[in-house]
Short mmCIF file of N, CA, C and O in Angstrom, two decimals:
data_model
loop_
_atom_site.label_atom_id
_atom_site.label_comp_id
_atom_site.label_asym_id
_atom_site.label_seq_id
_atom_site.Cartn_x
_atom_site.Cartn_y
_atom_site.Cartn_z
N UNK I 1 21.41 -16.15 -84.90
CA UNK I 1 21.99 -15.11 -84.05
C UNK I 1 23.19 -15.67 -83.31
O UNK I 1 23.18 -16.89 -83.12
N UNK I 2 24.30 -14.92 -82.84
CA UNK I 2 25.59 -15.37 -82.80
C UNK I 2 25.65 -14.87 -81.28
O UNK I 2 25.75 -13.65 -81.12
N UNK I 3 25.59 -15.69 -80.14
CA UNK I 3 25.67 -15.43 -78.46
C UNK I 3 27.42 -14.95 -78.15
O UNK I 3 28.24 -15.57 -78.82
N UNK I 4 27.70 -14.39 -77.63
CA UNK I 4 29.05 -13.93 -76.88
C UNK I 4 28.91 -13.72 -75.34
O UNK I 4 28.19 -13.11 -74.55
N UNK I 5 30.49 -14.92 -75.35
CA UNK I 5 30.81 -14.49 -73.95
C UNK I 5 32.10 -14.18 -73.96
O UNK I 5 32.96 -14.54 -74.77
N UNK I 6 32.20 -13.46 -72.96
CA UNK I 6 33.48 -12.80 -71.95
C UNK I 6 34.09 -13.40 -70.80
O UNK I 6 33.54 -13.68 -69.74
N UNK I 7 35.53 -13.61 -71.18
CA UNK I 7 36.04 -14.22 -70.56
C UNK I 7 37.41 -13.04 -70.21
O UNK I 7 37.68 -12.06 -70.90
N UNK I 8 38.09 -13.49 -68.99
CA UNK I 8 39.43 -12.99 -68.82
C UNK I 8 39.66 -11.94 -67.82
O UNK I 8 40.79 -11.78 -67.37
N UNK I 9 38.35 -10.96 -67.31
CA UNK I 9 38.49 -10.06 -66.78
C UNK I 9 39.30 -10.23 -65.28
O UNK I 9 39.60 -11.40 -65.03
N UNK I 10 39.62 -9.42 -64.45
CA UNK I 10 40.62 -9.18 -63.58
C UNK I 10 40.84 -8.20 -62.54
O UNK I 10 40.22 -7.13 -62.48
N UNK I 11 42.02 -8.68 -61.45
CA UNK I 11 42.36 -7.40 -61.06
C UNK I 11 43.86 -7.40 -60.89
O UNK I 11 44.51 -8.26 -60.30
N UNK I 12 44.33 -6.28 -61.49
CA UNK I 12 46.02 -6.38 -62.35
C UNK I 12 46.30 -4.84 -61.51
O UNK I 12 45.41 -4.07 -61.16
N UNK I 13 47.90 -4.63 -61.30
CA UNK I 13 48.23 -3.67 -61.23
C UNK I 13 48.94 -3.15 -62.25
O UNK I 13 49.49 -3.79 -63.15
N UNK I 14 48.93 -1.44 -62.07
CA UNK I 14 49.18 -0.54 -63.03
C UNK I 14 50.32 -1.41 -63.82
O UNK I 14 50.95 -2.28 -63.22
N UNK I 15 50.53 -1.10 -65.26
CA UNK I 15 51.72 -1.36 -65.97
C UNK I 15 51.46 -2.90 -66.12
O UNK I 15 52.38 -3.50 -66.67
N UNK I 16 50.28 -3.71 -65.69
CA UNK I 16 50.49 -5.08 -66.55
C UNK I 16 49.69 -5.60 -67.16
O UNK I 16 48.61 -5.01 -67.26
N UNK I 17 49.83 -6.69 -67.72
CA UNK I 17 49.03 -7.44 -68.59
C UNK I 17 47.48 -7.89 -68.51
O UNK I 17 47.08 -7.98 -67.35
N UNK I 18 46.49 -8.20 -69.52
CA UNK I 18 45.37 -9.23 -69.37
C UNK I 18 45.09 -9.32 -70.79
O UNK I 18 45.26 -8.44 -71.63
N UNK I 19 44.50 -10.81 -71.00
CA UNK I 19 43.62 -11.15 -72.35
C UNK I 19 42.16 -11.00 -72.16
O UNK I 19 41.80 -11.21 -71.00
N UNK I 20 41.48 -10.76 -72.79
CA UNK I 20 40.36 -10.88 -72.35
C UNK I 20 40.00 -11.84 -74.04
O UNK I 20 40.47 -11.63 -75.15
N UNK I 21 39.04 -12.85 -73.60
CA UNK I 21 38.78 -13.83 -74.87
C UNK I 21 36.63 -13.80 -74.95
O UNK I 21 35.90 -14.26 -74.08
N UNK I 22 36.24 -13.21 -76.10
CA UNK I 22 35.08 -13.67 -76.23
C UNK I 22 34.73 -14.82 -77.21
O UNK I 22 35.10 -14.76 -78.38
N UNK I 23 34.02 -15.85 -76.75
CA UNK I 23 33.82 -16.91 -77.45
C UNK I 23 32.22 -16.78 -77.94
O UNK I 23 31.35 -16.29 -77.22
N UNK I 24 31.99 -17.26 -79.21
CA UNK I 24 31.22 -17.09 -80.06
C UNK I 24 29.94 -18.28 -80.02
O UNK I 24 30.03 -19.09 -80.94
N UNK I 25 28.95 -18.48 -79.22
CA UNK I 25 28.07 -19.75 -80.26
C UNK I 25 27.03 -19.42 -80.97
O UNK I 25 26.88 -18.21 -81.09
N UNK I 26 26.01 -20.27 -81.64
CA UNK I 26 25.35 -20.26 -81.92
C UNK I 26 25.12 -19.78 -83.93
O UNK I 26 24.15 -19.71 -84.69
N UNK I 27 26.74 -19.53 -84.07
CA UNK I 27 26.66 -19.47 -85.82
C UNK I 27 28.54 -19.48 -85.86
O UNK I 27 29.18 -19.54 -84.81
N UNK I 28 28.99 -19.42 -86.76
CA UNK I 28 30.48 -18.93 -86.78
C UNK I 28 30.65 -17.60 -87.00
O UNK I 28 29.96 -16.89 -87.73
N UNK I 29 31.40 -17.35 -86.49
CA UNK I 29 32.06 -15.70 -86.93
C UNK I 29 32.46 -15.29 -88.19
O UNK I 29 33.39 -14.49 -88.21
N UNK I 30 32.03 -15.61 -89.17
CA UNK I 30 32.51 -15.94 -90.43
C UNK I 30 31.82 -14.75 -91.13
O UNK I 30 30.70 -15.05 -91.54
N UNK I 31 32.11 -13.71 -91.33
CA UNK I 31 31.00 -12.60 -91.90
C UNK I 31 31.12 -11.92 -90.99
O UNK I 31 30.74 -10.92 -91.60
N UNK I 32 31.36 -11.48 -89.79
CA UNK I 32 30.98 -10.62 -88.90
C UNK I 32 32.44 -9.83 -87.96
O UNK I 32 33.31 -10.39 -87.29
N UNK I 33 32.28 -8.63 -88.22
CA UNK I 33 32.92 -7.35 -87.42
C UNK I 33 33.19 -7.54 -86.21
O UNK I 33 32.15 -7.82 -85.60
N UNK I 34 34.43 -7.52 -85.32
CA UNK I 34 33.81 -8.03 -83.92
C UNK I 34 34.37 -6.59 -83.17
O UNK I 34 35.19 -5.79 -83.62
N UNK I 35 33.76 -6.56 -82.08
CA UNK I 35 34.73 -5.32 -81.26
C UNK I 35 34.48 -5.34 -79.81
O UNK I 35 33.78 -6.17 -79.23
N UNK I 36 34.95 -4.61 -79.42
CA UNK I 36 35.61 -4.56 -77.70
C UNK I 36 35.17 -3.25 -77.68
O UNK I 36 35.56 -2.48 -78.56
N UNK I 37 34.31 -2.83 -76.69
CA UNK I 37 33.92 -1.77 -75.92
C UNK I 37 34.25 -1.88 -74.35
O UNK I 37 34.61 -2.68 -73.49
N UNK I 38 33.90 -0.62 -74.52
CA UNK I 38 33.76 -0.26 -72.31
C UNK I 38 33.22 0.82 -71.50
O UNK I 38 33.13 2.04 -71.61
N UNK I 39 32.93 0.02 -70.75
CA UNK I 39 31.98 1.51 -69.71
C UNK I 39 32.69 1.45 -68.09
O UNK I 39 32.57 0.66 -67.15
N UNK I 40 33.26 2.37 -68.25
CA UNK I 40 34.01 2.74 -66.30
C UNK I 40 32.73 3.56 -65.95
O UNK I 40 32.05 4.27 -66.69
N UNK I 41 32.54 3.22 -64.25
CA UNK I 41 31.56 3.76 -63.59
C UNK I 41 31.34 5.17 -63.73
O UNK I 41 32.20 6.05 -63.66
N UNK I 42 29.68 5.35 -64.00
CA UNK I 42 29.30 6.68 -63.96
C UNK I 42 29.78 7.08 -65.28
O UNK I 42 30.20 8.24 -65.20
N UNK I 43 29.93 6.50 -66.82
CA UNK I 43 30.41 7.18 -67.47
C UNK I 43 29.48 6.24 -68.70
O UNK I 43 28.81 5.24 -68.41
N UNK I 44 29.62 6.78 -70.01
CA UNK I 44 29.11 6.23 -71.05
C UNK I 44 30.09 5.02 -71.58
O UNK I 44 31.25 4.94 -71.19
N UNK I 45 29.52 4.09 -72.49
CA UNK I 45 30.31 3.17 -72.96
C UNK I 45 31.01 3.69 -74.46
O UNK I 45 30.48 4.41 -75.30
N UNK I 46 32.04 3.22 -74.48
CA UNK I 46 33.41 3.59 -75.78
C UNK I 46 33.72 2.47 -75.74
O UNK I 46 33.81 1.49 -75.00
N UNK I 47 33.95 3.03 -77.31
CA UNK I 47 34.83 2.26 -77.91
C UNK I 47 36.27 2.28 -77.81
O UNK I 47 37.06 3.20 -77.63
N UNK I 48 36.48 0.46 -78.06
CA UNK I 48 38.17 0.24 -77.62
C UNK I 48 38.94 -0.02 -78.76
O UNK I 48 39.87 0.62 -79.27
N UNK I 49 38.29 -1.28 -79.15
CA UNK I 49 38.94 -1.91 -80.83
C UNK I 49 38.25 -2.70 -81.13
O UNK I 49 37.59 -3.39 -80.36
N UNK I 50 38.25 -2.79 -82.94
CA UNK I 50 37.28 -3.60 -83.66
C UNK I 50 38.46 -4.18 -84.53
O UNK I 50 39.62 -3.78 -84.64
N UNK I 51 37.67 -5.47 -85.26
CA UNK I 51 38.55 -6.40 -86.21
C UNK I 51 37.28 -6.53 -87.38
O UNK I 51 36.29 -7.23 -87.19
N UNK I 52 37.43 -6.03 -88.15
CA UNK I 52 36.39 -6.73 -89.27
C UNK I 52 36.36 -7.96 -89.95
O UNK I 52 37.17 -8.60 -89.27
N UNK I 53 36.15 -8.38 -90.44
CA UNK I 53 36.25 -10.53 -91.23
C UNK I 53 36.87 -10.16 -92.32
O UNK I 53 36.78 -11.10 -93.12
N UNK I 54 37.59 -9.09 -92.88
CA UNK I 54 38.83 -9.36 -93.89
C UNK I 54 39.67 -8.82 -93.21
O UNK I 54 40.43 -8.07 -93.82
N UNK I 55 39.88 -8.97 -91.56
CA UNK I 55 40.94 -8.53 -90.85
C UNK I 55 41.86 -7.23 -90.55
O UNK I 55 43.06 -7.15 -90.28
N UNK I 56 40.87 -6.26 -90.68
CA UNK I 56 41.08 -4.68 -90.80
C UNK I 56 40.93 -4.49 -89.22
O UNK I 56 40.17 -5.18 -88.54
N UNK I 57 41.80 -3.42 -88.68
CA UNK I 57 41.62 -3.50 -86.83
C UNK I 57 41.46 -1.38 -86.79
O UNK I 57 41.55 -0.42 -87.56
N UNK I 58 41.32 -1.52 -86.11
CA UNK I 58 40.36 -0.78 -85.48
C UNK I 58 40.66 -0.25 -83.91
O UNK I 58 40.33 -0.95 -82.95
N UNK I 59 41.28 1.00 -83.76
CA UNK I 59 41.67 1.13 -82.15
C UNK I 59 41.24 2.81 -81.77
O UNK I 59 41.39 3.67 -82.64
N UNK I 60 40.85 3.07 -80.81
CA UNK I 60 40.29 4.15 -80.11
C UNK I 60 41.58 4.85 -79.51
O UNK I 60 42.13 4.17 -78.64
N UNK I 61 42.14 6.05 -79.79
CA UNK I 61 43.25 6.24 -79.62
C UNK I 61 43.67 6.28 -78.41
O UNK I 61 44.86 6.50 -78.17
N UNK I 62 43.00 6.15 -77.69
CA UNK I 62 43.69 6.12 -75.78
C UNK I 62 44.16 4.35 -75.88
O UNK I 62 44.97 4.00 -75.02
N UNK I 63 43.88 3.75 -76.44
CA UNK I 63 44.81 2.30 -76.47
C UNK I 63 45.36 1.82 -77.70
O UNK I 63 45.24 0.64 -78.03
N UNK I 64 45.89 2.57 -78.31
CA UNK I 64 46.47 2.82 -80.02
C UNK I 64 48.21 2.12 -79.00
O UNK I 64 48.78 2.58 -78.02
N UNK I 65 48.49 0.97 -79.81
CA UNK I 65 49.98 0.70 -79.00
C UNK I 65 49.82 -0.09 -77.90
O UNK I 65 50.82 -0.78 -77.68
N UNK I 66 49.02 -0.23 -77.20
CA UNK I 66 48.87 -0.93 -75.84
C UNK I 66 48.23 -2.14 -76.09
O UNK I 66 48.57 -3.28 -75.78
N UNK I 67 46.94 -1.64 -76.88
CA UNK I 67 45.83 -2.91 -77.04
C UNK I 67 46.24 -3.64 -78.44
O UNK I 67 46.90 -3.19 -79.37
N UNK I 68 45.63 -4.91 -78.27
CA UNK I 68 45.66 -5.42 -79.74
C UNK I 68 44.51 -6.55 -79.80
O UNK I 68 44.34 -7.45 -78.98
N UNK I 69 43.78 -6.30 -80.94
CA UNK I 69 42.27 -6.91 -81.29
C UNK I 69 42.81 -8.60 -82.50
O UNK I 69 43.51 -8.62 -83.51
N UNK I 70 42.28 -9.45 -81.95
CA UNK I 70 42.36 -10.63 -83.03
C UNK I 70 41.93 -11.28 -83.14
O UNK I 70 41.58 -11.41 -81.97
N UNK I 71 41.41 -12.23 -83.73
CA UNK I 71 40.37 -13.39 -83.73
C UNK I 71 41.18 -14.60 -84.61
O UNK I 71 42.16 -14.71 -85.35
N UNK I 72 39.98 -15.52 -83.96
CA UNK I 72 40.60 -16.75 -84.47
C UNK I 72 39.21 -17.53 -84.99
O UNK I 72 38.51 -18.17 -84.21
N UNK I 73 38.94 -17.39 -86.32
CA UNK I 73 37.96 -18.07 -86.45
C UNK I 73 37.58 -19.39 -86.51
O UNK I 73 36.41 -19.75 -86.64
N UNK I 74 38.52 -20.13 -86.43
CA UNK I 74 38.20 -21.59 -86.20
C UNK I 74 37.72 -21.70 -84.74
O UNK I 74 36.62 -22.21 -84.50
N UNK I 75 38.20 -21.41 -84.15
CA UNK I 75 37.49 -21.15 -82.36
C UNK I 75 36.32 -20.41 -82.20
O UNK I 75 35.50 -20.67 -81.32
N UNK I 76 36.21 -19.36 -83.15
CA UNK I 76 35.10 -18.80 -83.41
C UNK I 76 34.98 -17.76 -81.96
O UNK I 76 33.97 -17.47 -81.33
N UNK I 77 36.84 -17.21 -81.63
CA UNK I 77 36.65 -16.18 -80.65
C UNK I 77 37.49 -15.04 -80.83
O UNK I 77 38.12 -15.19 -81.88
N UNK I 78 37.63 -14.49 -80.54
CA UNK I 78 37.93 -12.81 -80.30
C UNK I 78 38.73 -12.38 -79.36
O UNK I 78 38.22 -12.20 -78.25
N UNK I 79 39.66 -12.21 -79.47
CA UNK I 79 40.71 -11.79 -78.28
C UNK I 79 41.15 -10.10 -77.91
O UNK I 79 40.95 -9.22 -78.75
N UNK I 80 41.67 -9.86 -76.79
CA UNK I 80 41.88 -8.22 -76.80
C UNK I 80 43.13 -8.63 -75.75
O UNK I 80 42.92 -9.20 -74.68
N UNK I 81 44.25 -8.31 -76.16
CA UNK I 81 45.27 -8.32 -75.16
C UNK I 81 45.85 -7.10 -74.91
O UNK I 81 46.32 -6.47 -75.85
N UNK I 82 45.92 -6.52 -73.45
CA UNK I 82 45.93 -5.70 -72.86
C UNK I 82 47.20 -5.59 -72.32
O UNK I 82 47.56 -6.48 -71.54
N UNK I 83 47.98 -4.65 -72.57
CA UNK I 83 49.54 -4.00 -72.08
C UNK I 83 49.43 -2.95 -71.61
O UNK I 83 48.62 -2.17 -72.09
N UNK I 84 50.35 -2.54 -70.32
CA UNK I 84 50.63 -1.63 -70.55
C UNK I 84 49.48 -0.93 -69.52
O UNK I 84 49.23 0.22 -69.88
N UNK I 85 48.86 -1.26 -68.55
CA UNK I 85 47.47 -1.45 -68.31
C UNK I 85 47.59 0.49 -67.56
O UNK I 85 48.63 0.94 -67.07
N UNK I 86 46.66 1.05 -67.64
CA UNK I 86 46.45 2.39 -66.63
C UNK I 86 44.94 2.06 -66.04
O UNK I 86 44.00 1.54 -66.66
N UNK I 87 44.98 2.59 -64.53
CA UNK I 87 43.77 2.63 -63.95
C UNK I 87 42.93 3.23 -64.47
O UNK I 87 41.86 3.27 -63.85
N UNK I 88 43.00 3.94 -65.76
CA UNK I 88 41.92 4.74 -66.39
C UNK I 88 41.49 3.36 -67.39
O UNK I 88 40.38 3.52 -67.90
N UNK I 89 41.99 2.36 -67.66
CA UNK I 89 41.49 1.67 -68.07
C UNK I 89 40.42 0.55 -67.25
O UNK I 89 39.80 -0.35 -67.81
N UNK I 90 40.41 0.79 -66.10
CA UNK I 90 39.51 -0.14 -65.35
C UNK I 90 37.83 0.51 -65.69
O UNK I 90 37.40 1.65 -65.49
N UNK I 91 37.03 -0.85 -66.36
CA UNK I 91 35.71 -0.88 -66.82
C UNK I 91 35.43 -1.82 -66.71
O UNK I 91 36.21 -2.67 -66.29
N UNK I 92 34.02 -2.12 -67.10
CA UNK I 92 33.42 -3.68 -67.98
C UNK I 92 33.47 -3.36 -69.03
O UNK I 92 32.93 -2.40 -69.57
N UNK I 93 34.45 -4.55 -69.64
CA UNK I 93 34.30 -4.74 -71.10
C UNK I 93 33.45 -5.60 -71.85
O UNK I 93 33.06 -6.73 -71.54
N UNK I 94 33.21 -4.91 -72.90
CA UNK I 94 31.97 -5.54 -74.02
C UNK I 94 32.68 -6.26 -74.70
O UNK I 94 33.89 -6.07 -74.71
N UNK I 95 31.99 -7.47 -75.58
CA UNK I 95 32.60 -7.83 -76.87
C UNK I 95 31.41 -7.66 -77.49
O UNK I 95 30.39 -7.60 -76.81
N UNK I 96 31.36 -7.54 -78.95
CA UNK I 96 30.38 -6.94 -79.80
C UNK I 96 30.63 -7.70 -81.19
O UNK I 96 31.77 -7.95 -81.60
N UNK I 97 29.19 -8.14 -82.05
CA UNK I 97 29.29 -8.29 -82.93
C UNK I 97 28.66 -7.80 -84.13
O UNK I 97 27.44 -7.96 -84.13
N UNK I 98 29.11 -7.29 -85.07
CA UNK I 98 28.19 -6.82 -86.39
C UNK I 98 28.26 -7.53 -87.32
O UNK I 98 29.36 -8.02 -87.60
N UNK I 99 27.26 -7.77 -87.99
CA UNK I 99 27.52 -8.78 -89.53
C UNK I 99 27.69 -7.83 -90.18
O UNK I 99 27.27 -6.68 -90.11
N UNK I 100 28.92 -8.84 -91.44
CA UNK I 100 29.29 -7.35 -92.45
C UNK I 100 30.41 -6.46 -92.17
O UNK I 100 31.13 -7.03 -91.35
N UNK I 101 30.82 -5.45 -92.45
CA UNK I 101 32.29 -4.94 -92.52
C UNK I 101 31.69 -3.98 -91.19
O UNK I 101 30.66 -3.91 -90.52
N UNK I 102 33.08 -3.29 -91.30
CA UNK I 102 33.23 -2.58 -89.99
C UNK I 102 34.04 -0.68 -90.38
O UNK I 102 34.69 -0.32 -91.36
N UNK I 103 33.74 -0.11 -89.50
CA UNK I 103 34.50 1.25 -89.82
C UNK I 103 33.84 1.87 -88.75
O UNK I 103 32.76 1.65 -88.21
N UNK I 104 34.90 2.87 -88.53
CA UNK I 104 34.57 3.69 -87.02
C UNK I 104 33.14 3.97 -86.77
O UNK I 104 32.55 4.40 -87.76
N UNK I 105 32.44 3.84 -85.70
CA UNK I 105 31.13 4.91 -85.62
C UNK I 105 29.98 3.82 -85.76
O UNK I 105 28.87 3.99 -85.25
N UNK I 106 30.36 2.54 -86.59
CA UNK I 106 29.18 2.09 -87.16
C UNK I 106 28.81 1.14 -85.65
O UNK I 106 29.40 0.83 -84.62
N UNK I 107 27.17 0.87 -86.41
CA UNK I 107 26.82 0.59 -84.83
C UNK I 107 27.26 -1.27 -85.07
O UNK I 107 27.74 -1.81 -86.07
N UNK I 108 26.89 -1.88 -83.74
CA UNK I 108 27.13 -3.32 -83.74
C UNK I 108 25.94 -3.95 -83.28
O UNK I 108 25.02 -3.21 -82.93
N UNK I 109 25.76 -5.57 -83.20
CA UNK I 109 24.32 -5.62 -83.76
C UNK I 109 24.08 -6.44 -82.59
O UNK I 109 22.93 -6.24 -82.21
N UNK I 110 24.78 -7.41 -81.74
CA UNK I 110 25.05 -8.52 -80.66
C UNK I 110 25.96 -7.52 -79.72
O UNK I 110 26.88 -6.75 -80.01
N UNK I 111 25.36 -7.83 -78.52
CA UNK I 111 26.65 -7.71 -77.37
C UNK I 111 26.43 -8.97 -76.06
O UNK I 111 25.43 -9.62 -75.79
N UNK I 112 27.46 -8.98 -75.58
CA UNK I 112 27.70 -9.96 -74.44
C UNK I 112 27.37 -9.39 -73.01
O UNK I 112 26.54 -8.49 -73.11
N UNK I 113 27.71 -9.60 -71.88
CA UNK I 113 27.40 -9.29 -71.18
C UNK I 113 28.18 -8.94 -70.27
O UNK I 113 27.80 -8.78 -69.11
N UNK I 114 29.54 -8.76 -70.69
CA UNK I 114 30.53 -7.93 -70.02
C UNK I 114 31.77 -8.63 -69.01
O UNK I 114 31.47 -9.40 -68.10
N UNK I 115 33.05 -8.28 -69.29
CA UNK I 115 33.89 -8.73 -68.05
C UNK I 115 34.82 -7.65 -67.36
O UNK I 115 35.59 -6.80 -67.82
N UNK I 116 34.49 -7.97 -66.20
CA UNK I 116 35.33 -6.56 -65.05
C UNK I 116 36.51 -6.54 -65.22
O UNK I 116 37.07 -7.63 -65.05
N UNK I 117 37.21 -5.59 -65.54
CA UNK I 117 38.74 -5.42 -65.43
C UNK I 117 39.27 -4.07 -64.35
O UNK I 117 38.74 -2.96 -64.27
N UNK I 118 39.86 -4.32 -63.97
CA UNK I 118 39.88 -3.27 -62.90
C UNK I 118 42.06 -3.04 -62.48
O UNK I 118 42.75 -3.74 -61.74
N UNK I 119 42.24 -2.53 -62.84
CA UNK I 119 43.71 -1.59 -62.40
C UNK I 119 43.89 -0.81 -61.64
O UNK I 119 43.54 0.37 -61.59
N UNK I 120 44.73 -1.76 -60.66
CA UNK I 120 44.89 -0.74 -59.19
C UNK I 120 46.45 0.25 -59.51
O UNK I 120 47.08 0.06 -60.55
N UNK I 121 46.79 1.00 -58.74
CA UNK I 121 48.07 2.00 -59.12
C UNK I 121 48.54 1.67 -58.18
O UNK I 121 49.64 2.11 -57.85
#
């Protein structure tokens, strides 16, 4: 089983930047779907962006252009760099893993335990 953590979260004002980096132990990422979710207070968790392991990406159209999903498997982590930032984007973000390919909807099989990002205006 493959542990994730979350790293990077913040507090940024409107219009700027953050990475957020999940690092992988306990197997390599080598086979496995990764993705970035989020839950803002009082609301359900969504999806943000996924990367599958033949490098197919994956974006939820409220951050289509802003966000960008990538991994680095020799590090065996997962990156989400954040532009462009709106206070509607302030949540905890997930990183997520599925073994096996990836495509909208499908579920994921590992999650981490979240990092706060928060955008003031």
């Amino acid at each position: 089983q493959v542990d994730l953590v979350e790293s990077g979260g913040g507090l940024v004002q409107a219009g700027g930047s953050l990475r957020l980096s999940c690092a992988a132990s306990g197997r390599t990422l080598s086979g496995y779907s990764m993705g970035w979710f989020r839950q803002a207070p009082g609301k359900e968790r969504q999806f943000v962006a996924a990367i599958s392991w033949i490098l197919n990406t994956y974006y939820a159209d409220s951050v289509k252009g802003r966000f960008t999903i990538s991994r680095d498997n020799v590090k065996n982590t997962v990156y989400l760099q954040m532009d462009s930032l709106k206070p509607e984007d302030t949540a905890v973000y997930y990183c997520a893993a599925r073994l096996g390919n990836y495509d909208y909807g499908y579920d994921m099989h590992t999650w981490g335990k979240g990092t706060l990002v928060t955008i003031s205006s």
